[in-house]
Amino acid sequence: MILTVTLNTALDITYRVRALSPHASHRVSEVLERPGGKGLNVARVLAALGHEVTTTGFAGGATGRVVRDLLTATDGVRDALVPLGTGATRRTIAVVDDLTGDTTQLNEPGPLVTPTEWAAFQESYAALLPSADAVALCGSLPPGVPVGAYAGLVRAARTAGVPVLLDTSGEPLRRAIAARPDLVKPNADELAELTGSHEPLRATQDARRRGAHTVVASLGAEGLLAHTPEGRWRAAPPRTLRGNPTGAGDAAVAGLLSGLIENLPWPARLARAAALSAASVLAPVAGEFDRRVYEELLGRVAVTGEVSAA
Amino acid sequence: MILTVTLNTALDITYRVRALSPHASHRVSEVLERPGGKGLNVARVLAALGHEVTTTGFAGGATGRVVRDLLTATDGVRDALVPLGTGATRRTIAVVDDLTGDTTQLNEPGPLVTPTEWAAFQESYAALLPSADAVALCGSLPPGVPVGAYAGLVRAARTAGVPVLLDTSGEPLRRAIAARPDLVKPNADELAELTGSHEPLRATQDARRRGAHTVVASLGAEGLLAHTPEGRWRAAPPRTLRGNPTGAGDAAVAGLLSGLIENLPWPARLARAAALSAASVLAPVAGEFDRRVYEELLGRVAVTGEVSAA
């Protein structure tokens, strides 16, 4: 199975309003609720692709119960979330304007995780690793979890011989990349923040020097840029799709993990990840994708690059 | 005890952000949760004044459980909410800008109430009436509850000999006022919508002609205008307070009910209602008030008017 980790899970709520206007009152015409946080989005895309997924991290409070109930109703995802004693899973609210389709995002900060809860998570994670074919560590850290958390989780996966993908940002990324994860998937901003360079080719190279075995940068409409030990590739969808970009990076992560455990060659992995990412933009919520568009794009992603001389 | 009815209860959520900007992403710095819906706000103010209150209406889903848990933790309020089978209590979200204190409101529509649930509520309401000293019917109707609902609830209270206050708007108000409630408390907009007149003196008179025994209109910073069988009065706070006006009308309703069951003369009732209403503007959430300001204002509300010749 594939293990995804979401330390800061969320109840993702999507509201439709006519047009958001500051300091006015709005009737919400439609309410959608989904399990959220990057690792749960990745898990749902993987499950939709037919993979067996176990998902862990923290869940607490009334919002945490809703997230767990929604996961129970999701075929192919096994819930191994660790309960919080008093903290509650955060909500994220996406307010979508009917008129323009534009989205305003409100993100709660997340629960305070106690040292005992963090220790319980690490124990549960260690117990899950032996049956994992790959592990993805995704998203921000909730308050109370040490900034070096992902570095420790990367080391534990490597010790267990399980390939580990890391998708986070800021200081947690900086610390964890030094622990030599198999793959990091920063977006353009995260990559620039890590390396100080806004030039993706140079920045992915720098991120590898910092410890990542492979770097796949997600560059929005420009697709993916991969820097691997076997070579460098760029994968771009045939056209730019308009829609909801939240979750496009998570769909790419799911594509990369799925290609990894199927042992696909890099160009095919990247084509799958780029097609999933583009097809997710058409779905109204993160963690979902338009299957027809995915299948149509899959053969039409342009992958260009070069195999390493070594 | 005083009975308050909230057919469309809510989980009121307050978010603090730096400044709300459409189509941007915001970190919420503070999250507050309160039991919401007008009747629950009224109940909380009454309980804080030392009255014994029972509160009914509907509650369902994960949000309904949170509302009930929060009510359980509220001294002096007994929870007699009727559970919904599948519908969930709506959320209302107030996004407060740190920079200006201005509020943007997002209101979910509320659950669909089935005919069976509506019948169960009516039965529970009839069972509670005999022990009630007064009843307040507050707020909007959730989907599925018939538009004539409040008219029926007013008639049941009158049959049981229990004084009934009505605080709603639109067609439910129009229907229920004809059932001759003891008191209606429209705001300026609701009164104008009911009567077609933007002139409060004329409009309160017209609302009485439509069936209300007494009309107390809440006119924002201008205070209260009362048209009763005993006379007409205006009650105005000594100064306008800046803050959160949500719940000011509910605090006024609590003042009117409290004055009713204590048999206060009208000028004293109106002074209490106007002082509570003004003091609630300083509280960050509806259903609460600044007690120091309330006590300070209580003796300083100007009540002017005339006793009826009859």
Coordinates of C-alpha atoms in Angstrom, one line a residue:
Chain A
M1 CA 0.0 0.0 0.0
I2 CA 0.9 3.7 -0.3
L3 CA 1.1 5.6 3.0
T4 CA 0.2 9.3 3.0
V5 CA 0.9 11.6 6.0
T6 CA -1.1 14.7 6.7
L7 CA -0.1 16.2 10.1
N8 CA -2.4 19.2 9.6
T9 CA -5.6 17.6 8.2
A10 CA -8.5 19.8 7.4
L11 CA -12.2 19.8 6.8
D12 CA -12.3 21.5 3.4
I13 CA -15.5 23.5 3.0
T14 CA -16.5 25.1 -0.4
Y15 CA -19.1 27.8 -0.5
R16 CA -20.8 29.2 -3.6
V17 CA -21.9 32.9 -3.4
R18 CA -22.9 35.3 -6.1
A19 CA -19.9 37.5 -5.6
L20 CA -17.9 38.1 -2.4
S21 CA -18.0 41.7 -1.3
P22 CA -16.1 42.7 1.9
H23 CA -18.3 44.0 4.8
A24 CA -21.5 42.7 3.2
S25 CA -23.8 39.8 4.2
H26 CA -23.9 36.8 1.8
R27 CA -26.3 33.9 1.4
V28 CA -24.3 30.7 0.6
S29 CA -26.2 28.8 -2.2
E30 CA -24.2 25.6 -2.0
V31 CA -22.0 23.9 0.7
L32 CA -19.5 21.1 -0.1
E33 CA -17.5 19.3 2.5
R34 CA -14.4 17.2 1.8
P35 CA -11.6 15.6 3.8
G36 CA -8.7 18.0 3.3
G37 CA -5.0 18.6 3.8
K38 CA -2.5 17.7 1.1
G39 CA -1.9 14.1 2.1
L40 CA -5.7 13.4 2.1
N41 CA -6.0 14.9 -1.3
V42 CA -3.2 12.7 -2.6
A43 CA -4.8 9.7 -1.0
R44 CA -8.1 10.3 -2.7
V45 CA -6.5 10.7 -6.1
L46 CA -4.5 7.5 -5.6
A47 CA -7.6 5.6 -4.6
A48 CA -9.4 6.9 -7.6
L49 CA -6.5 5.5 -9.7
G50 CA -7.1 2.1 -8.1
H51 CA -4.3 2.1 -5.6
E52 CA -4.6 0.9 -2.0
V53 CA -3.8 3.8 0.3
T54 CA -3.5 4.2 4.1
T55 CA -3.6 7.7 5.4
T56 CA -2.3 8.9 8.7
G57 CA -1.7 12.2 10.6
F58 CA -3.9 13.8 13.2
A59 CA -7.7 14.3 13.5
G60 CA -9.6 15.8 16.5
G61 CA -12.8 17.5 17.5
A62 CA -16.2 17.6 15.7
T63 CA -14.4 18.6 12.5
G64 CA -12.1 15.7 12.8
R65 CA -15.1 13.3 13.2
V66 CA -16.6 14.7 10.0
V67 CA -13.2 14.2 8.2
R68 CA -13.1 10.6 9.4
D69 CA -16.7 9.9 8.4
L70 CA -16.0 11.3 4.9
L71 CA -12.9 9.1 4.6
T72 CA -14.9 6.0 5.7
A73 CA -17.2 6.7 2.8
T74 CA -14.2 6.9 0.4
D75 CA -13.4 3.6 -1.3
G76 CA -9.8 2.5 -1.2
V77 CA -8.6 4.8 1.6
R78 CA -7.9 3.2 5.0
D79 CA -8.1 5.7 7.9
A80 CA -5.1 5.4 10.3
L81 CA -5.4 9.0 11.7
V82 CA -4.2 9.4 15.2
P83 CA -6.8 11.1 17.5
L84 CA -6.2 14.3 19.3
G85 CA -7.3 14.7 22.9
T86 CA -8.5 18.3 22.9
G87 CA -7.4 20.0 19.6
A88 CA -9.8 20.1 16.7
T89 CA -9.0 19.6 13.0
R90 CA -8.9 22.9 11.3
R91 CA -11.4 24.1 8.6
T92 CA -10.4 25.7 5.3
I93 CA -13.1 27.6 3.6
A94 CA -13.0 28.3 -0.2
V95 CA -15.6 30.9 -1.2
V96 CA -16.3 30.6 -4.9
D97 CA -17.9 33.5 -6.8
D98 CA -20.6 32.4 -9.1
L99 CA -20.0 35.3 -11.5
T100 CA -16.3 34.8 -12.1
G101 CA -15.4 31.4 -10.6
D102 CA -12.7 33.2 -8.5
T103 CA -12.0 31.8 -5.1
T104 CA -11.3 33.5 -1.7
Q105 CA -9.6 31.2 0.8
L106 CA -9.9 31.3 4.6
N107 CA -7.6 28.9 6.5
E108 CA -7.8 28.2 10.2
P109 CA -4.5 27.7 11.9
G110 CA -4.9 24.1 13.1
P111 CA -4.9 22.4 16.5
L112 CA -2.2 22.5 19.1
V113 CA -0.6 19.0 19.1
T114 CA 0.9 17.9 22.5
P115 CA 4.2 16.2 22.9
T116 CA 2.4 13.0 23.9
E117 CA 0.2 13.1 20.7
W118 CA 3.3 13.7 18.6
A119 CA 5.0 10.7 20.2
A120 CA 1.9 8.6 19.6
F121 CA 1.9 9.6 15.9
Q122 CA 5.6 8.6 15.5
E123 CA 4.9 5.2 17.0
S124 CA 1.9 4.6 14.7
Y125 CA 4.0 5.8 11.7
A126 CA 6.8 3.4 12.5
A127 CA 4.3 0.6 12.8
L128 CA 2.8 1.4 9.4
L129 CA 6.1 1.8 7.5
P130 CA 7.0 -2.0 7.1
S131 CA 3.8 -2.6 5.0
A132 CA 4.2 0.6 2.8
D133 CA 5.5 0.5 -0.8
A134 CA 6.0 4.3 -0.6
V135 CA 5.3 7.1 1.7
A136 CA 4.3 10.8 1.0
L137 CA 4.8 13.5 3.7
C138 CA 2.5 16.4 2.8
G139 CA 1.7 19.9 3.9
S140 CA 2.2 22.2 6.8
L141 CA 2.9 21.3 10.4
P142 CA 0.2 22.1 13.0
P143 CA 1.3 24.1 16.1
G144 CA 3.2 22.0 18.6
V145 CA 4.8 19.7 16.1
P146 CA 8.6 20.4 16.0
V147 CA 9.9 22.1 12.9
G148 CA 12.3 19.2 12.3
A149 CA 9.4 16.7 12.3
Y150 CA 9.6 15.8 8.6
A151 CA 13.4 15.3 8.8
G152 CA 12.8 12.6 11.4
L153 CA 10.0 11.0 9.4
V154 CA 12.2 11.0 6.2
R155 CA 15.0 9.2 8.2
A156 CA 12.6 6.6 9.6
A157 CA 11.3 5.8 6.1
R158 CA 14.8 5.5 4.7
T159 CA 15.9 3.2 7.5
A160 CA 12.8 1.1 6.8
G161 CA 13.8 1.1 3.0
V162 CA 10.6 2.8 2.0
P163 CA 10.8 5.4 -0.8
V164 CA 9.8 8.8 0.6
L165 CA 8.3 11.8 -1.2
L166 CA 8.1 15.2 0.6
D167 CA 5.8 18.0 -0.3
T168 CA 6.1 20.9 2.2
S169 CA 7.6 24.4 2.4
G170 CA 9.7 26.8 4.4
E171 CA 11.8 25.7 7.3
P172 CA 10.3 22.2 7.6
L173 CA 11.3 21.6 3.9
R174 CA 14.8 23.0 4.5
R175 CA 15.4 20.7 7.5
A176 CA 13.9 17.6 5.9
I177 CA 15.6 17.9 2.5
A178 CA 18.9 17.5 4.4
A179 CA 17.7 14.1 5.6
R180 CA 17.9 12.9 1.9
P181 CA 14.3 12.2 0.8
D182 CA 13.9 10.3 -2.5
L183 CA 11.7 13.0 -4.0
V184 CA 10.6 16.5 -3.2
K185 CA 7.9 18.3 -5.1
P186 CA 8.1 22.0 -4.5
N187 CA 6.1 24.6 -6.5
A188 CA 7.8 27.6 -8.0
D189 CA 7.4 29.8 -4.8
E190 CA 8.6 27.0 -2.5
L191 CA 11.5 26.2 -4.7
A192 CA 12.6 29.9 -4.8
E193 CA 12.2 30.2 -1.1
L194 CA 14.4 27.1 -0.5
T195 CA 17.1 28.0 -2.9
G196 CA 17.0 31.7 -3.3
S197 CA 16.8 31.3 -7.1
H198 CA 13.8 32.1 -9.3
E199 CA 15.4 30.2 -12.2
P200 CA 13.8 26.7 -12.1
L201 CA 16.6 24.8 -13.8
R202 CA 19.2 26.3 -11.4
A203 CA 16.9 25.9 -8.4
T204 CA 16.1 22.2 -8.9
Q205 CA 19.8 21.5 -9.3
D206 CA 20.4 23.4 -6.0
A207 CA 17.6 21.5 -4.3
R208 CA 19.3 18.2 -5.3
R209 CA 22.6 19.4 -3.9
R210 CA 20.8 20.1 -0.6
G211 CA 19.9 16.4 -0.3
A212 CA 16.9 15.5 -2.4
H213 CA 17.6 12.4 -4.6
T214 CA 15.1 13.7 -7.2
V215 CA 13.3 17.1 -7.5
V216 CA 10.1 17.6 -9.4
A217 CA 9.0 21.2 -9.5
S218 CA 5.4 22.0 -10.3
L219 CA 5.3 25.2 -12.3
G220 CA 1.6 25.8 -12.7
A221 CA 0.5 26.1 -16.3
E222 CA 4.0 25.4 -17.5
G223 CA 3.8 21.9 -16.1
L224 CA 6.5 19.9 -14.3
L225 CA 10.3 20.2 -14.3
A226 CA 12.1 17.0 -13.1
H227 CA 15.7 16.7 -12.1
T228 CA 16.5 13.1 -11.4
P229 CA 19.7 11.0 -11.2
E230 CA 18.7 9.5 -14.6
G231 CA 18.1 12.8 -16.4
R232 CA 16.2 16.0 -16.7
W233 CA 12.7 16.4 -18.2
R234 CA 10.0 18.9 -18.6
A235 CA 6.3 17.8 -19.0
A236 CA 3.7 20.2 -20.2
P237 CA 0.0 19.7 -20.9
P238 CA -1.1 20.6 -24.4
R239 CA -3.3 23.4 -23.2
T240 CA -3.9 25.5 -20.1
L241 CA -7.2 24.7 -18.3
R242 CA -9.1 27.3 -16.3
G243 CA -10.6 26.4 -13.0
N244 CA -9.6 25.7 -9.4
P245 CA -5.8 25.3 -9.1
T246 CA -6.1 24.1 -5.4
G247 CA -5.0 20.5 -5.3
A248 CA -3.2 20.5 -8.7
G249 CA 0.1 19.9 -6.8
D250 CA -1.5 17.1 -4.8
A251 CA -2.7 15.4 -8.0
A252 CA 0.8 15.6 -9.4
V253 CA 2.2 14.0 -6.2
A254 CA -0.4 11.2 -6.6
G255 CA 0.8 10.7 -10.2
L256 CA 4.4 10.6 -9.2
L257 CA 3.8 8.0 -6.4
S258 CA 1.6 5.9 -8.6
G259 CA 4.3 5.9 -11.3
L260 CA 7.0 5.1 -8.8
I261 CA 5.4 2.0 -7.4
E262 CA 4.5 0.8 -11.0
N263 CA 8.1 1.4 -11.9
L264 CA 7.2 3.5 -14.9
P265 CA 10.1 5.2 -16.7
W266 CA 10.4 8.9 -15.8
P267 CA 8.9 10.3 -19.0
A268 CA 5.7 8.2 -18.4
R269 CA 5.6 9.1 -14.7
L270 CA 5.8 12.8 -15.5
A271 CA 3.2 12.6 -18.3
R272 CA 0.8 10.9 -15.8
A273 CA 1.5 13.5 -13.1
A274 CA 1.1 16.5 -15.5
A275 CA -2.1 15.1 -17.0
L276 CA -3.6 14.4 -13.5
S277 CA -2.6 17.9 -12.3
A278 CA -4.2 19.6 -15.3
A279 CA -7.4 17.4 -15.0
S280 CA -7.7 18.3 -11.3
V281 CA -8.0 22.0 -12.2
L282 CA -11.5 21.2 -13.7
A283 CA -12.7 19.6 -10.5
P284 CA -14.5 21.9 -8.1
V285 CA -12.6 20.6 -5.0
A286 CA -9.0 19.5 -4.3
G287 CA -8.4 15.7 -4.3
E288 CA -10.6 15.1 -7.3
F289 CA -10.0 15.2 -11.1
D290 CA -11.9 15.0 -14.3
R291 CA -11.3 11.5 -15.5
R292 CA -12.3 12.0 -19.1
V293 CA -9.9 15.0 -19.4
Y294 CA -7.2 13.1 -17.6
E295 CA -7.4 10.2 -20.1
E296 CA -7.6 12.6 -23.1
L297 CA -4.5 14.6 -21.9
L298 CA -2.5 11.5 -20.9
G299 CA -1.3 10.8 -24.5
R300 CA -0.9 14.5 -25.3
V301 CA 1.5 15.8 -22.6
A302 CA 4.7 16.9 -24.2
V303 CA 7.7 15.4 -22.3
T304 CA 11.1 16.8 -23.4
G305 CA 14.5 16.3 -21.8
E306 CA 17.7 14.4 -21.8
V307 CA 19.1 11.3 -20.1
S308 CA 22.1 11.9 -17.9
A309 CA 25.5 11.1 -19.5
A310 CA 26.4 9.2 -16.3
Chain B
M1 CA -39.3 29.5 32.6
I2 CA -39.0 31.4 29.4
L3 CA -39.1 29.4 26.2
T4 CA -37.2 30.5 23.1
V5 CA -37.7 28.8 19.7
T6 CA -35.0 28.8 17.0
L7 CA -36.2 26.7 14.1
N8 CA -33.0 27.5 12.1
T9 CA -30.3 27.2 14.7
A10 CA -26.7 27.9 13.7
L11 CA -23.2 27.3 14.7
D12 CA -21.9 30.9 14.7
I13 CA -18.2 31.0 13.8
T14 CA -16.2 34.2 14.1
Y15 CA -12.9 34.5 12.2
R16 CA -10.3 37.3 12.7
V17 CA -8.2 38.1 9.6
R18 CA -6.0 41.1 8.9
A19 CA -8.2 42.4 6.1
L20 CA -10.5 40.4 3.9
S21 CA -9.5 40.8 0.2
P22 CA -11.6 39.0 -2.5
H23 CA -9.8 36.2 -4.4
A24 CA -6.8 36.1 -2.0
S25 CA -5.8 33.5 0.6
H26 CA -6.1 34.5 4.3
R27 CA -4.7 33.0 7.5
V28 CA -7.3 33.1 10.2
S29 CA -5.6 34.3 13.4
E30 CA -8.5 33.5 15.8
V31 CA -11.6 31.2 15.7
L32 CA -14.6 31.6 18.0
E33 CA -17.6 29.3 18.1
R34 CA -21.0 30.0 19.7
P35 CA -24.5 28.5 19.6
G36 CA -26.3 30.7 17.1
G37 CA -29.6 31.6 15.6
K38 CA -31.7 34.4 17.1
G39 CA -33.6 32.4 19.7
L40 CA -30.3 30.9 21.1
N41 CA -28.8 34.4 21.4
V42 CA -31.9 35.6 23.2
A43 CA -31.7 32.5 25.6
R44 CA -28.0 33.3 26.4
V45 CA -28.8 36.9 27.2
L46 CA -31.7 35.9 29.4
A47 CA -29.6 33.3 31.2
A48 CA -26.9 36.0 31.8
L49 CA -29.6 38.2 33.4
G50 CA -30.5 35.3 35.8
H51 CA -33.6 33.9 34.1
E52 CA -34.4 30.2 33.7
V53 CA -34.6 29.5 29.9
T54 CA -35.5 26.5 27.9
T55 CA -34.6 26.6 24.2
T56 CA -36.1 24.5 21.4
G57 CA -36.0 24.3 17.7
F58 CA -33.9 21.9 15.5
A59 CA -30.3 20.6 15.7
G60 CA -28.6 18.1 13.5
G61 CA -25.3 16.7 12.2
A62 CA -21.8 17.4 13.5
T63 CA -22.5 21.2 13.7
G64 CA -25.7 20.5 15.7
R65 CA -23.7 18.4 18.2
V66 CA -21.2 21.3 18.7
V67 CA -24.2 23.7 19.3
R68 CA -25.6 21.3 21.9
D69 CA -22.2 20.8 23.6
L70 CA -21.8 24.6 23.8
L71 CA -25.4 24.9 25.2
T72 CA -24.6 22.3 27.8
A73 CA -21.7 24.4 29.0
T74 CA -24.0 27.5 29.2
D75 CA -25.4 28.0 32.8
G76 CA -29.1 28.6 33.0
V77 CA -30.1 27.3 29.5
R78 CA -31.9 24.0 29.2
D79 CA -31.5 22.3 25.8
A80 CA -34.8 21.0 24.4
L81 CA -33.7 21.0 20.7
V82 CA -35.4 18.4 18.5
P83 CA -32.9 16.2 16.6
L84 CA -32.8 16.1 12.8
G85 CA -32.4 12.7 11.1
T86 CA -30.1 13.7 8.3
G87 CA -30.0 17.5 8.0
A88 CA -27.2 19.4 9.6
T89 CA -27.4 22.7 11.6
R90 CA -26.1 25.5 9.3
R91 CA -22.9 27.5 10.0
T92 CA -22.7 31.3 9.9
I93 CA -19.3 32.8 9.4
A94 CA -18.5 36.3 10.5
V95 CA -15.1 37.4 9.1
V96 CA -13.8 40.4 11.2
D97 CA -11.1 42.6 9.8
D98 CA -8.4 43.4 12.3
L99 CA -7.6 46.7 10.7
T100 CA -11.2 48.2 10.6
G101 CA -13.3 45.9 12.8
D102 CA -15.7 45.6 9.8
T103 CA -17.5 42.2 9.4
T104 CA -18.2 40.1 6.3
Q105 CA -20.9 37.6 6.8
L106 CA -21.4 34.2 5.1
N107 CA -24.6 32.3 6.0
E108 CA -25.3 28.7 5.0
P109 CA -29.0 28.1 4.0
G110 CA -29.9 25.6 6.7
P111 CA -31.0 21.9 6.7
L112 CA -34.0 20.5 5.0
V113 CA -36.6 19.7 7.7
T114 CA -38.9 16.7 6.9
P115 CA -42.7 16.7 7.6
T116 CA -42.1 14.1 10.3
E117 CA -39.5 16.3 12.0
W118 CA -41.7 19.3 11.8
A119 CA -44.5 17.3 13.4
A120 CA -42.1 16.1 16.2
F121 CA -41.2 19.7 16.9
Q122 CA -44.8 20.8 17.2
E123 CA -45.5 18.0 19.6
S124 CA -42.5 18.9 21.7
Y125 CA -43.4 22.6 21.6
A126 CA -47.0 21.9 22.8
A127 CA -45.6 19.8 25.7
L128 CA -43.3 22.7 26.8
L129 CA -45.9 25.5 26.6
P130 CA -47.7 24.7 29.9
S131 CA -44.6 25.4 32.0
A132 CA -43.6 28.5 30.0
D133 CA -44.1 32.1 31.4
A134 CA -43.5 33.5 28.0
V135 CA -42.3 32.3 24.6
A136 CA -40.2 33.9 21.9
L137 CA -40.3 32.7 18.3
C138 CA -37.1 33.9 16.6
G139 CA -35.5 34.0 13.2
S140 CA -35.8 32.5 9.7
L141 CA -37.5 29.2 8.8
P142 CA -35.2 26.4 7.5
P143 CA -36.2 24.7 4.2
G144 CA -39.1 22.3 4.6
V145 CA -40.8 24.2 7.4
P146 CA -44.1 25.6 6.1
V147 CA -44.3 29.4 5.7
G148 CA -47.3 29.5 8.0
A149 CA -45.3 27.8 10.8
Y150 CA -45.1 30.8 13.1
A151 CA -48.8 31.5 12.7
G152 CA -49.5 28.0 14.1
L153 CA -47.0 28.4 16.9
V154 CA -48.5 31.8 17.9
R155 CA -52.0 30.3 18.0
A156 CA -50.8 27.4 20.1
A157 CA -49.2 29.8 22.7
R158 CA -52.3 32.0 22.8
T159 CA -54.5 28.9 23.3
A160 CA -52.2 27.9 26.2
G161 CA -52.5 31.4 27.6
V162 CA -48.7 32.0 27.2
P163 CA -47.6 35.5 26.1
V164 CA -45.8 35.2 22.7
L165 CA -43.1 37.4 21.2
L166 CA -42.3 37.1 17.5
D167 CA -39.1 38.2 15.8
T168 CA -39.0 37.2 12.2
S169 CA -39.4 38.8 8.7
G170 CA -40.9 38.5 5.3
E171 CA -43.8 36.2 4.6
P172 CA -43.5 34.2 7.9
L173 CA -44.0 37.5 9.8
R174 CA -46.9 38.6 7.5
R175 CA -48.7 35.3 8.2
A176 CA -48.0 35.1 11.9
I177 CA -48.9 38.7 12.7
A178 CA -52.4 37.9 11.6
A179 CA -52.5 35.2 14.4
R180 CA -52.4 38.1 16.9
P181 CA -49.0 37.7 18.8
D182 CA -48.6 39.7 22.0
L183 CA -45.5 41.4 20.7
V184 CA -43.5 41.7 17.4
K185 CA -40.0 43.2 17.3
P186 CA -39.2 44.1 13.7
N187 CA -36.2 46.1 12.7
A188 CA -36.6 49.1 10.4
D189 CA -36.2 47.1 7.2
E190 CA -38.5 44.3 8.3
L191 CA -41.1 46.8 9.4
A192 CA -40.9 48.6 6.1
E193 CA -41.2 45.3 4.2
L194 CA -44.3 44.4 6.2
T195 CA -46.1 47.6 6.0
G196 CA -44.7 49.3 2.9
S197 CA -44.0 52.5 5.0
H198 CA -40.6 53.8 5.8
E199 CA -42.1 56.1 8.4
P200 CA -41.7 54.2 11.7
L201 CA -44.6 55.9 13.6
R202 CA -47.0 55.1 10.8
A203 CA -45.5 51.6 10.2
T204 CA -45.7 50.5 13.9
Q205 CA -49.4 51.6 13.9
D206 CA -50.0 49.7 10.7
A207 CA -48.3 46.6 12.2
R208 CA -50.7 46.7 15.2
R209 CA -53.7 47.0 12.8
R210 CA -52.4 43.8 11.1
G211 CA -52.8 41.9 14.4
A212 CA -49.9 42.5 16.8
H213 CA -51.0 43.5 20.3
T214 CA -47.7 45.5 20.8
V215 CA -45.0 46.5 18.3
V216 CA -41.5 47.4 19.4
A217 CA -39.4 48.4 16.4
S218 CA -35.6 48.4 16.8
L219 CA -34.2 51.3 14.9
G220 CA -30.4 50.8 15.2
A221 CA -28.6 53.7 16.8
E222 CA -31.9 55.5 17.2
G223 CA -33.0 52.9 19.8
L224 CA -36.5 51.5 20.2
L225 CA -40.0 52.7 19.2
A226 CA -42.8 51.0 21.1
H227 CA -46.5 51.1 20.1
T228 CA -48.5 49.4 22.9
P229 CA -52.2 49.4 24.0
E230 CA -51.0 51.5 27.0
G231 CA -49.1 54.2 25.0
R232 CA -46.3 55.0 22.7
W233 CA -42.6 55.4 23.7
R234 CA -39.2 55.9 22.2
A235 CA -36.1 54.7 24.1
A236 CA -32.7 55.9 23.0
P237 CA -29.3 55.2 24.4
P238 CA -27.3 58.3 25.5
R239 CA -24.6 57.6 22.9
T240 CA -24.0 55.5 19.8
L241 CA -21.5 52.6 20.4
R242 CA -19.3 51.3 17.6
G243 CA -18.8 47.6 17.3
N244 CA -20.6 44.5 16.2
P245 CA -24.4 45.1 15.6
T246 CA -25.2 41.4 15.0
G247 CA -27.3 40.3 18.0
A248 CA -28.3 43.8 19.1
G249 CA -31.9 43.0 18.2
D250 CA -31.7 39.7 20.1
A251 CA -30.5 41.5 23.2
A252 CA -33.5 43.8 22.9
V253 CA -35.8 40.8 22.7
A254 CA -34.3 39.4 25.8
G255 CA -34.8 42.7 27.6
L256 CA -38.4 42.9 26.5
L257 CA -39.1 39.3 27.7
S258 CA -37.4 39.8 30.9
G259 CA -39.3 43.0 31.6
L260 CA -42.6 41.3 30.6
I261 CA -42.3 38.4 33.1
E262 CA -41.1 40.8 35.8
N263 CA -44.2 42.9 35.0
L264 CA -42.1 46.1 34.6
P265 CA -43.9 49.2 33.4
W266 CA -43.3 49.9 29.7
P267 CA -40.7 52.7 30.1
A268 CA -38.6 50.5 32.4
R269 CA -38.9 47.5 30.0
L270 CA -37.8 49.7 27.1
A271 CA -34.9 51.2 29.0
R272 CA -33.7 47.7 29.8
A273 CA -34.1 46.5 26.2
A274 CA -32.3 49.6 24.8
A275 CA -29.4 49.4 27.3
L276 CA -28.9 45.6 26.6
S277 CA -29.1 46.2 22.9
A278 CA -26.5 49.0 23.0
A279 CA -24.2 47.0 25.4
S280 CA -24.4 44.0 23.1
V281 CA -22.7 46.0 20.3
L282 CA -19.5 46.0 22.3
A283 CA -19.4 42.2 22.6
P284 CA -17.5 40.4 19.9
V285 CA -20.3 37.8 19.3
A286 CA -24.1 37.8 19.2
G287 CA -25.8 36.6 22.4
E288 CA -23.4 38.4 24.7
F289 CA -23.2 41.9 26.2
D290 CA -20.8 44.1 28.1
R291 CA -22.3 44.0 31.6
R292 CA -20.5 47.1 32.9
V293 CA -21.7 49.2 29.9
Y294 CA -25.2 47.7 30.3
E295 CA -25.4 48.8 34.0
E296 CA -23.9 52.2 33.2
L297 CA -26.4 52.8 30.3
L298 CA -29.5 51.5 32.2
G299 CA -30.1 54.7 34.1
R300 CA -29.2 56.9 31.2
V301 CA -31.5 55.7 28.4
A302 CA -33.9 58.5 27.5
V303 CA -37.5 57.2 27.4
T304 CA -40.0 59.7 26.0
G305 CA -43.6 59.1 25.1
E306 CA -47.2 59.4 26.0
V307 CA -49.8 57.2 27.7
S308 CA -52.9 56.4 25.7
A309 CA -56.0 58.4 26.4
A310 CA -58.0 55.2 26.5

